[in-house]
CSV table of C-alpha atoms in Angstrom, one decimal:
chain,number,residue,atom,x,y,z
A,19,MET,CA,8.5,2.1,-21.0
A,20,GLN,CA,12.3,2.3,-21.1
A,21,ALA,CA,13.9,2.0,-17.4
A,22,ASN,CA,15.9,5.2,-17.9
A,23,SER,CA,12.8,7.2,-17.4
A,24,GLN,CA,13.0,6.4,-14.0
A,25,ASN,CA,15.8,8.7,-13.6
A,26,LEU,CA,14.2,11.7,-15.0
A,27,GLU,CA,13.9,14.7,-13.3
A,28,ARG,CA,10.5,16.0,-12.8
A,29,LYS,CA,10.7,19.1,-14.7
A,30,ASP,CA,11.6,16.9,-17.8
A,31,VAL,CA,8.8,14.5,-17.6
A,32,PRO,CA,5.9,15.6,-20.2
A,33,GLU,CA,2.9,16.9,-18.2
A,34,LYS,CA,0.3,14.6,-20.0
A,35,TYR,CA,2.5,11.7,-18.1
A,36,THR,CA,2.1,13.2,-14.6
A,37,TRP,CA,-0.9,13.0,-12.5
A,38,ASN,CA,-3.3,15.9,-11.9
A,39,LEU,CA,-3.4,16.6,-8.1
A,40,ASN,CA,-5.2,19.9,-9.1
A,41,ASP,CA,-8.5,17.7,-9.1
A,42,LEU,CA,-7.9,17.1,-5.5
A,43,TYR,CA,-7.1,20.6,-4.7
A,44,PRO,CA,-6.0,23.2,-6.5
A,45,SER,CA,-3.0,24.2,-4.3
A,46,VAL,CA,-1.3,23.6,-1.1
A,47,GLU,CA,-2.8,26.5,0.4
A,48,ALA,CA,-6.2,24.8,-0.2
A,49,TRP,CA,-4.9,21.6,1.1
A,50,ASN,CA,-4.0,23.5,4.2
A,51,ALA,CA,-7.8,24.9,4.4
A,52,ALA,CA,-9.0,21.4,3.9
A,53,LYS,CA,-6.9,20.0,6.2
A,54,ASP,CA,-7.9,22.4,9.2
A,55,ASP,CA,-11.4,21.8,7.9
A,56,VAL,CA,-11.3,18.2,8.9
A,57,ALA,CA,-9.6,18.9,12.1
A,58,LYS,CA,-12.6,20.8,13.2
A,59,LYS,CA,-14.9,18.2,12.3
A,60,ILE,CA,-13.1,15.5,13.9
A,61,ALA,CA,-14.5,17.1,17.3
A,62,GLY,CA,-17.9,16.5,15.8
A,63,VAL,CA,-17.8,13.0,16.0
A,64,GLU,CA,-16.9,13.2,20.0
A,65,LYS,CA,-20.6,14.9,20.3
A,66,TYR,CA,-22.0,11.5,20.1
A,67,LYS,CA,-19.9,9.7,22.8
A,68,GLY,CA,-21.9,8.1,25.5
A,69,LYS,CA,-25.0,8.3,23.1
A,70,LEU,CA,-24.8,5.6,20.2
A,71,GLY,CA,-26.9,3.0,22.5
A,72,GLN,CA,-29.9,5.8,23.0
A,73,SER,CA,-31.6,5.3,19.7
A,74,PRO,CA,-31.1,4.0,16.1
A,75,GLN,CA,-31.1,7.7,14.7
A,76,ASN,CA,-28.1,8.4,17.3
A,77,LEU,CA,-25.9,5.5,15.9
A,78,TYR,CA,-26.8,6.4,12.2
A,79,ASN,CA,-26.1,10.3,12.6
A,80,ALA,CA,-22.7,9.0,14.5
A,81,LEU,CA,-21.8,6.5,11.8
A,82,LYS,CA,-22.8,8.8,9.0
A,83,ASN,CA,-20.6,11.7,10.5
A,84,TYR,CA,-17.8,9.6,11.3
A,85,PHE,CA,-17.5,8.1,7.7
A,86,GLY,CA,-18.0,11.6,6.4
A,87,VAL,CA,-15.0,12.9,8.0
A,88,LEU,CA,-12.9,9.7,7.2
A,89,LYS,CA,-13.7,10.3,3.6
A,90,GLU,CA,-12.3,13.8,3.6
A,91,PHE,CA,-9.4,12.7,5.7
A,92,TYR,CA,-8.4,10.3,3.1
A,93,ARG,CA,-8.7,13.1,0.5
A,94,VAL,CA,-6.5,15.5,2.3
A,95,SER,CA,-4.1,12.4,3.2
A,96,ASP,CA,-4.1,11.1,-0.2
A,97,TYR,CA,-3.1,14.7,-2.1
A,98,ALA,CA,0.1,15.0,0.7
A,99,GLU,CA,1.2,11.4,-0.2
A,100,ARG,CA,1.2,11.8,-3.9
A,101,LEU,CA,2.4,15.1,-3.9
A,102,SER,CA,5.3,13.6,-1.7
A,103,ASP,CA,5.8,10.6,-4.1
A,104,GLU,CA,6.6,12.9,-7.0
A,105,ASP,CA,10.2,13.6,-5.5
A,106,LEU,CA,10.9,12.1,-2.1
A,107,ARG,CA,14.0,14.3,-1.7
A,108,ILE,CA,11.5,17.6,-1.1
A,109,SER,CA,11.6,18.0,2.6
A,110,LYS,CA,8.6,20.5,2.6
A,111,ASN,CA,6.6,18.0,0.8
A,112,GLN,CA,7.5,15.4,3.4
A,113,SER,CA,6.1,17.5,6.1
A,114,LEU,CA,2.7,17.3,4.5
A,115,THR,CA,2.4,13.5,5.1
A,116,GLN,CA,3.8,14.1,8.7
A,117,GLN,CA,0.8,16.6,9.3
A,118,THR,CA,-2.0,14.2,7.8
A,119,SER,CA,0.1,11.3,9.8
A,120,ASN,CA,-0.7,13.4,12.9
A,121,LEU,CA,-4.0,14.1,12.2
A,122,GLY,CA,-4.7,10.7,11.6
A,123,THR,CA,-3.6,10.0,14.9
A,124,GLU,CA,-5.6,12.6,16.4
A,125,PHE,CA,-8.8,11.3,14.7
A,126,SER,CA,-8.0,7.7,15.8
A,127,GLU,CA,-7.7,8.9,19.3
A,128,LYS,CA,-10.7,11.0,19.3
A,129,THR,CA,-13.0,8.3,17.7
A,130,ALA,CA,-11.6,5.3,19.7
A,131,PHE,CA,-15.0,5.4,21.7
A,132,LEU,CA,-16.8,4.0,18.9
A,133,SER,CA,-15.9,0.3,19.2
A,134,PRO,CA,-16.1,-0.4,22.8
A,135,GLU,CA,-19.3,1.6,22.9
A,136,ILE,CA,-21.0,-0.1,20.1
A,137,LEU,CA,-20.2,-3.5,21.8
A,138,LYS,CA,-21.8,-2.2,25.0
A,139,ILE,CA,-25.2,-2.2,23.2
A,140,GLU,CA,-26.8,-5.8,23.4
A,141,PRO,CA,-26.9,-7.5,20.4
A,142,LYS,CA,-30.7,-7.8,20.2
A,143,LYS,CA,-30.8,-3.9,20.6
A,144,ILE,CA,-28.6,-3.8,17.6
A,145,GLU,CA,-31.2,-5.9,15.8
A,146,SER,CA,-33.9,-3.7,16.8
A,147,PHE,CA,-32.1,-0.6,15.7
A,148,PHE,CA,-31.5,-2.3,12.4
A,149,LYS,CA,-35.3,-3.1,12.0
A,150,SER,CA,-36.3,0.7,13.0
A,151,GLU,CA,-33.7,2.6,11.1
A,152,LYS,CA,-33.4,1.2,7.5
A,153,LYS,CA,-30.6,3.4,6.7
A,154,LEU,CA,-28.3,1.7,9.3
A,155,ALA,CA,-28.0,-1.1,6.7
A,156,GLU,CA,-25.0,0.8,5.3
A,157,TYR,CA,-23.0,0.2,8.1
A,158,LYS,CA,-24.1,-3.4,8.7
A,159,MET,CA,-20.8,-4.6,7.8
A,160,PHE,CA,-18.8,-2.2,9.7
A,161,ILE,CA,-20.8,-3.0,13.2
A,162,GLU,CA,-21.1,-7.0,12.5
A,163,ASN,CA,-16.7,-6.4,12.1
A,164,ILE,CA,-16.8,-4.9,15.4
A,165,GLN,CA,-18.6,-7.5,16.9
A,166,ARG,CA,-16.6,-10.2,15.4
A,167,LEU,CA,-13.3,-8.5,17.1
A,168,ARG,CA,-15.0,-8.1,20.5
A,169,LYS,CA,-12.2,-10.0,22.5
A,170,HIS,CA,-9.8,-8.0,20.9
A,171,THR,CA,-11.1,-4.5,21.6
A,172,LEU,CA,-10.1,-3.2,24.5
A,173,SER,CA,-11.5,-0.4,26.9
A,174,GLU,CA,-11.9,3.2,25.6
A,175,ALA,CA,-8.9,4.6,27.3
A,176,GLU,CA,-6.8,1.7,26.2
A,177,GLU,CA,-8.2,2.0,22.7
A,178,LYS,CA,-7.6,5.9,22.7
A,179,ILE,CA,-3.5,4.8,24.1
A,180,LEU,CA,-3.2,2.4,21.3
A,181,ALA,CA,-4.5,5.0,18.5
A,182,SER,CA,-1.9,7.8,20.3
A,183,PHE,CA,0.7,5.4,18.7
A,184,GLY,CA,-0.3,5.3,15.2
A,185,SER,CA,2.0,7.9,13.7
A,186,VAL,CA,4.8,6.4,15.9
A,187,SER,CA,4.3,2.7,14.4
A,188,GLN,CA,4.4,4.1,11.0
A,189,THR,CA,8.1,5.4,11.2
A,190,PRO,CA,10.1,1.7,9.7
A,191,SER,CA,7.9,1.9,6.8
A,192,ASP,CA,8.6,5.6,6.4
A,193,VAL,CA,12.2,5.5,6.9
A,194,TYR,CA,12.8,2.4,4.5
A,195,ASN,CA,10.7,4.0,1.6
A,196,ILE,CA,12.5,7.7,2.0
A,197,PHE,CA,15.8,5.5,2.2
A,198,ASN,CA,15.1,3.1,-0.8
A,199,ASN,CA,13.6,5.3,-3.2
A,200,ALA,CA,15.4,8.9,-2.7
A,201,GLU,CA,18.5,8.7,-0.5
A,202,PHE,CA,20.0,5.5,-1.5
A,203,PRO,CA,23.1,5.8,-3.5
A,204,TYR,CA,22.4,3.6,-6.5
A,205,ALA,CA,25.1,1.1,-7.5
A,206,LYS,CA,26.5,0.9,-11.2
A,207,ALA,CA,27.3,-2.0,-13.5
A,208,LYS,CA,29.8,-2.2,-16.5
A,209,LEU,CA,28.3,-4.3,-19.2
A,210,SER,CA,30.5,-6.1,-21.6
A,211,ASP,CA,29.9,-3.8,-24.6
A,212,GLY,CA,31.4,-1.0,-22.6
A,213,ALA,CA,28.0,0.5,-21.2
A,214,GLU,CA,27.7,1.6,-17.5
A,215,VAL,CA,24.4,1.4,-16.4
A,216,THR,CA,23.0,2.9,-12.8
A,217,LEU,CA,20.8,0.2,-11.0
A,218,THR,CA,17.6,1.8,-9.9
A,219,SER,CA,14.6,-0.3,-8.7
A,220,SER,CA,13.7,-0.4,-12.4
A,221,SER,CA,16.7,-0.6,-14.3
A,222,TYR,CA,17.7,-3.3,-12.3
A,223,THR,CA,14.4,-5.4,-13.5
A,224,LYS,CA,15.5,-4.7,-16.7
A,225,TYR,CA,19.3,-5.6,-16.9
A,226,ARG,CA,19.0,-8.7,-14.7
A,227,ALA,CA,17.2,-10.2,-17.7
A,228,VAL,CA,19.9,-9.3,-20.5
A,229,PRO,CA,21.2,-12.5,-22.8
A,230,ASN,CA,24.6,-12.0,-22.0
A,231,ARG,CA,25.4,-14.3,-18.7
A,232,GLU,CA,28.4,-12.2,-17.6
A,233,ASP,CA,26.2,-9.2,-17.5
A,234,ARG,CA,23.8,-10.6,-15.7
A,235,ALA,CA,26.1,-12.0,-13.0
A,236,GLU,CA,27.6,-8.4,-12.8
A,237,VAL,CA,24.4,-6.9,-12.4
A,238,PHE,CA,23.2,-9.0,-9.4
A,239,LYS,CA,26.7,-9.0,-7.7
A,240,ALA,CA,26.7,-4.8,-8.1
A,241,PHE,CA,23.1,-4.6,-7.0
A,242,PHE,CA,22.9,-7.1,-3.8
A,243,ASP,CA,26.6,-6.1,-2.8
A,244,ASN,CA,25.3,-2.3,-2.4
A,245,TYR,CA,22.1,-3.3,-0.5
A,246,GLY,CA,25.0,-5.6,1.7
A,247,LYS,CA,26.6,-2.4,2.7
A,248,TYR,CA,23.3,-1.4,4.5
A,249,GLN,CA,22.6,-4.7,6.1
A,250,ASN,CA,22.7,-3.5,9.8
A,251,THR,CA,20.6,-0.2,9.0
A,252,LEU,CA,18.1,-2.1,6.9
A,253,GLY,CA,17.9,-5.1,9.7
A,254,ALA,CA,17.5,-2.9,12.5
A,255,ASN,CA,14.6,-1.1,10.7
A,256,LEU,CA,13.0,-4.3,9.9
A,257,GLY,CA,13.3,-5.5,13.4
A,258,GLY,CA,11.5,-2.0,14.7
A,259,LYS,CA,8.5,-3.0,12.3
A,260,VAL,CA,8.7,-6.9,13.8
A,261,LYS,CA,8.6,-5.4,17.0
A,262,ASP,CA,5.9,-2.9,16.6
A,263,ASP,CA,3.6,-5.7,15.0
A,264,TYR,CA,4.4,-7.9,18.1
A,265,VAL,CA,3.4,-5.2,20.7
A,266,PHE,CA,0.2,-4.4,19.0
A,267,ALA,CA,-0.8,-8.2,18.5
A,268,LYS,CA,0.2,-8.8,22.3
A,269,ASP,CA,-2.0,-5.5,23.5
A,270,ARG,CA,-4.8,-6.7,21.6
A,271,LYS,CA,-4.4,-10.4,22.9
A,272,TYR,CA,-3.7,-12.2,20.0
A,273,LYS,CA,-1.2,-15.2,20.1
A,274,THR,CA,0.9,-14.2,17.2
A,275,SER,CA,1.7,-11.3,14.9
A,276,LEU,CA,0.3,-13.3,12.0
A,277,GLU,CA,-3.3,-13.7,13.6
A,278,ALA,CA,-3.6,-10.2,14.4
A,279,SER,CA,-2.6,-9.3,10.6
A,280,LEU,CA,-4.9,-11.7,9.0
A,281,ASP,CA,-7.9,-11.2,11.5
A,282,ALA,CA,-8.2,-7.6,10.3
A,283,ASN,CA,-9.4,-9.4,7.0
A,284,ASN,CA,-11.6,-12.2,9.0
A,285,ILE,CA,-9.0,-14.7,7.2
A,286,PRO,CA,-8.1,-17.8,9.5
A,287,VAL,CA,-4.5,-18.8,10.0
A,288,SER,CA,-5.1,-22.1,8.7
A,289,VAL,CA,-6.1,-20.6,5.0
A,290,TYR,CA,-2.4,-19.0,5.5
A,291,GLU,CA,-0.9,-22.2,6.4
A,292,ASN,CA,-2.7,-24.1,3.8
A,293,LEU,CA,-1.2,-21.8,1.1
A,294,ILE,CA,2.1,-22.6,2.5
A,295,ASN,CA,1.6,-26.0,2.5
A,296,GLN,CA,0.6,-26.3,-0.9
A,297,ILE,CA,3.4,-24.4,-2.2
A,298,HIS,CA,5.9,-26.6,-0.6
A,299,GLU,CA,3.7,-30.1,-1.9
A,300,ASN,CA,4.1,-28.4,-5.6
A,301,LEU,CA,7.8,-27.3,-5.5
A,302,PRO,CA,8.5,-30.8,-7.5
A,303,THR,CA,6.8,-28.9,-10.4
A,304,LEU,CA,9.0,-25.8,-9.8
A,305,TYR,CA,12.1,-28.1,-9.8
A,306,ARG,CA,11.2,-29.6,-13.1
A,307,PHE,CA,10.9,-26.4,-14.7
A,308,LEU,CA,14.3,-25.0,-13.4
A,309,GLN,CA,15.8,-28.4,-14.6
A,310,LEU,CA,14.2,-27.6,-18.2
A,311,LYS,CA,15.4,-23.8,-18.0
A,312,LYS,CA,18.9,-24.8,-17.0
A,313,LYS,CA,19.1,-27.4,-20.2
A,314,MET,CA,17.6,-24.7,-22.6
A,315,LEU,CA,20.2,-22.2,-21.3
A,316,GLY,CA,23.1,-24.9,-21.9
A,317,VAL,CA,24.2,-24.3,-18.2
A,318,ASP,CA,25.9,-26.5,-15.8
A,319,THR,CA,24.8,-24.7,-12.9
A,320,LEU,CA,21.5,-22.6,-12.7
A,321,HIS,CA,22.2,-19.4,-10.6
A,322,TYR,CA,20.0,-16.7,-9.3
A,323,TYR,CA,21.1,-14.5,-12.0
A,324,ASP,CA,19.8,-17.1,-14.7
A,325,LEU,CA,16.3,-17.2,-13.3
A,326,TYR,CA,14.9,-14.0,-15.3
A,327,THR,CA,16.5,-14.3,-18.7
A,328,PRO,CA,13.9,-15.6,-21.6
A,329,ILE,CA,14.7,-19.3,-22.8
A,330,VAL,CA,13.1,-18.3,-25.9
A,331,LYS,CA,14.1,-16.1,-28.7
A,332,LYS,CA,14.0,-12.3,-27.4
A,333,VAL,CA,10.8,-11.0,-28.1
A,334,ASP,CA,10.6,-7.2,-28.5
A,335,MET,CA,8.1,-6.3,-25.4
A,336,ARG,CA,8.5,-2.6,-25.4
A,337,PHE,CA,5.3,-0.5,-26.0
A,338,SER,CA,4.8,3.1,-25.7
A,339,ILE,CA,2.5,4.6,-22.9
A,340,GLU,CA,-0.3,4.8,-25.2
A,341,GLN,CA,0.1,1.5,-26.6
A,342,GLY,CA,0.2,0.2,-23.2
A,343,GLU,CA,-3.3,2.1,-22.6
A,344,ASN,CA,-4.8,0.5,-25.6
A,345,ILE,CA,-3.7,-2.9,-24.8
A,346,ILE,CA,-5.1,-2.8,-21.0
A,347,LEU,CA,-8.4,-1.3,-22.5
A,348,ASP,CA,-8.7,-4.3,-25.0
A,349,ALA,CA,-7.8,-6.9,-22.3
A,350,LEU,CA,-10.4,-5.4,-19.9
A,351,LYS,CA,-13.6,-5.5,-22.5
A,352,PRO,CA,-15.1,-8.4,-20.6
A,353,LEU,CA,-15.5,-6.5,-17.4
A,354,GLY,CA,-18.0,-4.2,-19.3
A,355,THR,CA,-18.7,-0.5,-20.3
A,356,GLU,CA,-18.8,0.8,-17.0
A,357,TYR,CA,-15.2,-0.6,-16.0
A,358,LEU,CA,-13.8,0.5,-19.3
A,359,ASN,CA,-15.0,4.1,-19.0
A,360,THR,CA,-13.4,4.2,-15.2
A,361,VAL,CA,-10.1,3.3,-16.7
A,362,LYS,CA,-10.7,5.6,-19.8
A,363,LYS,CA,-11.2,8.3,-17.2
A,364,ALA,CA,-8.2,7.5,-15.3
A,365,PHE,CA,-6.0,7.7,-18.4
A,366,ASN,CA,-7.9,10.9,-19.9
A,367,ASP,CA,-7.9,12.9,-16.7
A,368,ARG,CA,-4.2,11.9,-15.4
A,369,TRP,CA,-5.0,9.9,-12.2
A,370,ILE,CA,-1.6,8.1,-13.2
A,371,ASP,CA,1.9,9.4,-12.6
A,372,PHE,CA,3.8,7.0,-15.3
A,373,MET,CA,7.3,8.1,-14.7
């Protein structure tokens, strides 16, 4: 796809290249009704508060109810975020994502009792629950994960307080996404052939690899100097995110933000550190490649703007969307018919917003 497709107004994009959000909800009015319905159902999860350990049926029904509402919330949230993504400049669509963020915070607050209460059930009793209620096996991993995170789970009151900060903690990423993808004034670069190009995220990726070295240098300078004008704003926003991660890690009794981030997926810090160490140990291979690239490009010094340009004769790698779909389907054949049919459905039913 040509990079300048990113500059199209939505009204100018052929419908077949846009996603069909009507499969989620036919209108914003229908979305509103679904959102209100989810809000009512959230209260239904609370009726199991204080009763999870009474019987395996209570625990099963509570979790079934919880995940049922969670799925409906995800549907509501996904519609709002995808509609907002279509054009981040439309504030009324941004309001939908803010509403779902608030709803998500409310959901987290009202279900904050689940983990602390499950942890109060003796492990032997939990095992007996699994034996007597076979359907509980569906939530075995969820329950075991709660047990695994025991020392980082707070009291119900404390969990509720942390949950109430959910929408606030999203602010740094929300601010960055809106700024970087909608309101950021893109730089322009003038190329040696006289063409003036606007350096969006997409077109920057295209023009940083052009054959003419002076053009590459100009593209890099224009692109990064432009970001440099906002370094204090971006730095302060990043600082806010770092503080947010630190506070949540500290309150959950982790030693570091890194440990807190990895523990969510049960990954030891040592695995992360080993990856870093392996990268350092294998840097000589990268250096050999860079020396080879410098030689093949015929330059005395290899600059950052030289890293993306090909070292072999230019190959035409432009494809239409339809060609791209066929290549993807061909590449995924080893994964089997069921997988391919799902991908075809994504293409045919317009799950993808290509532009």
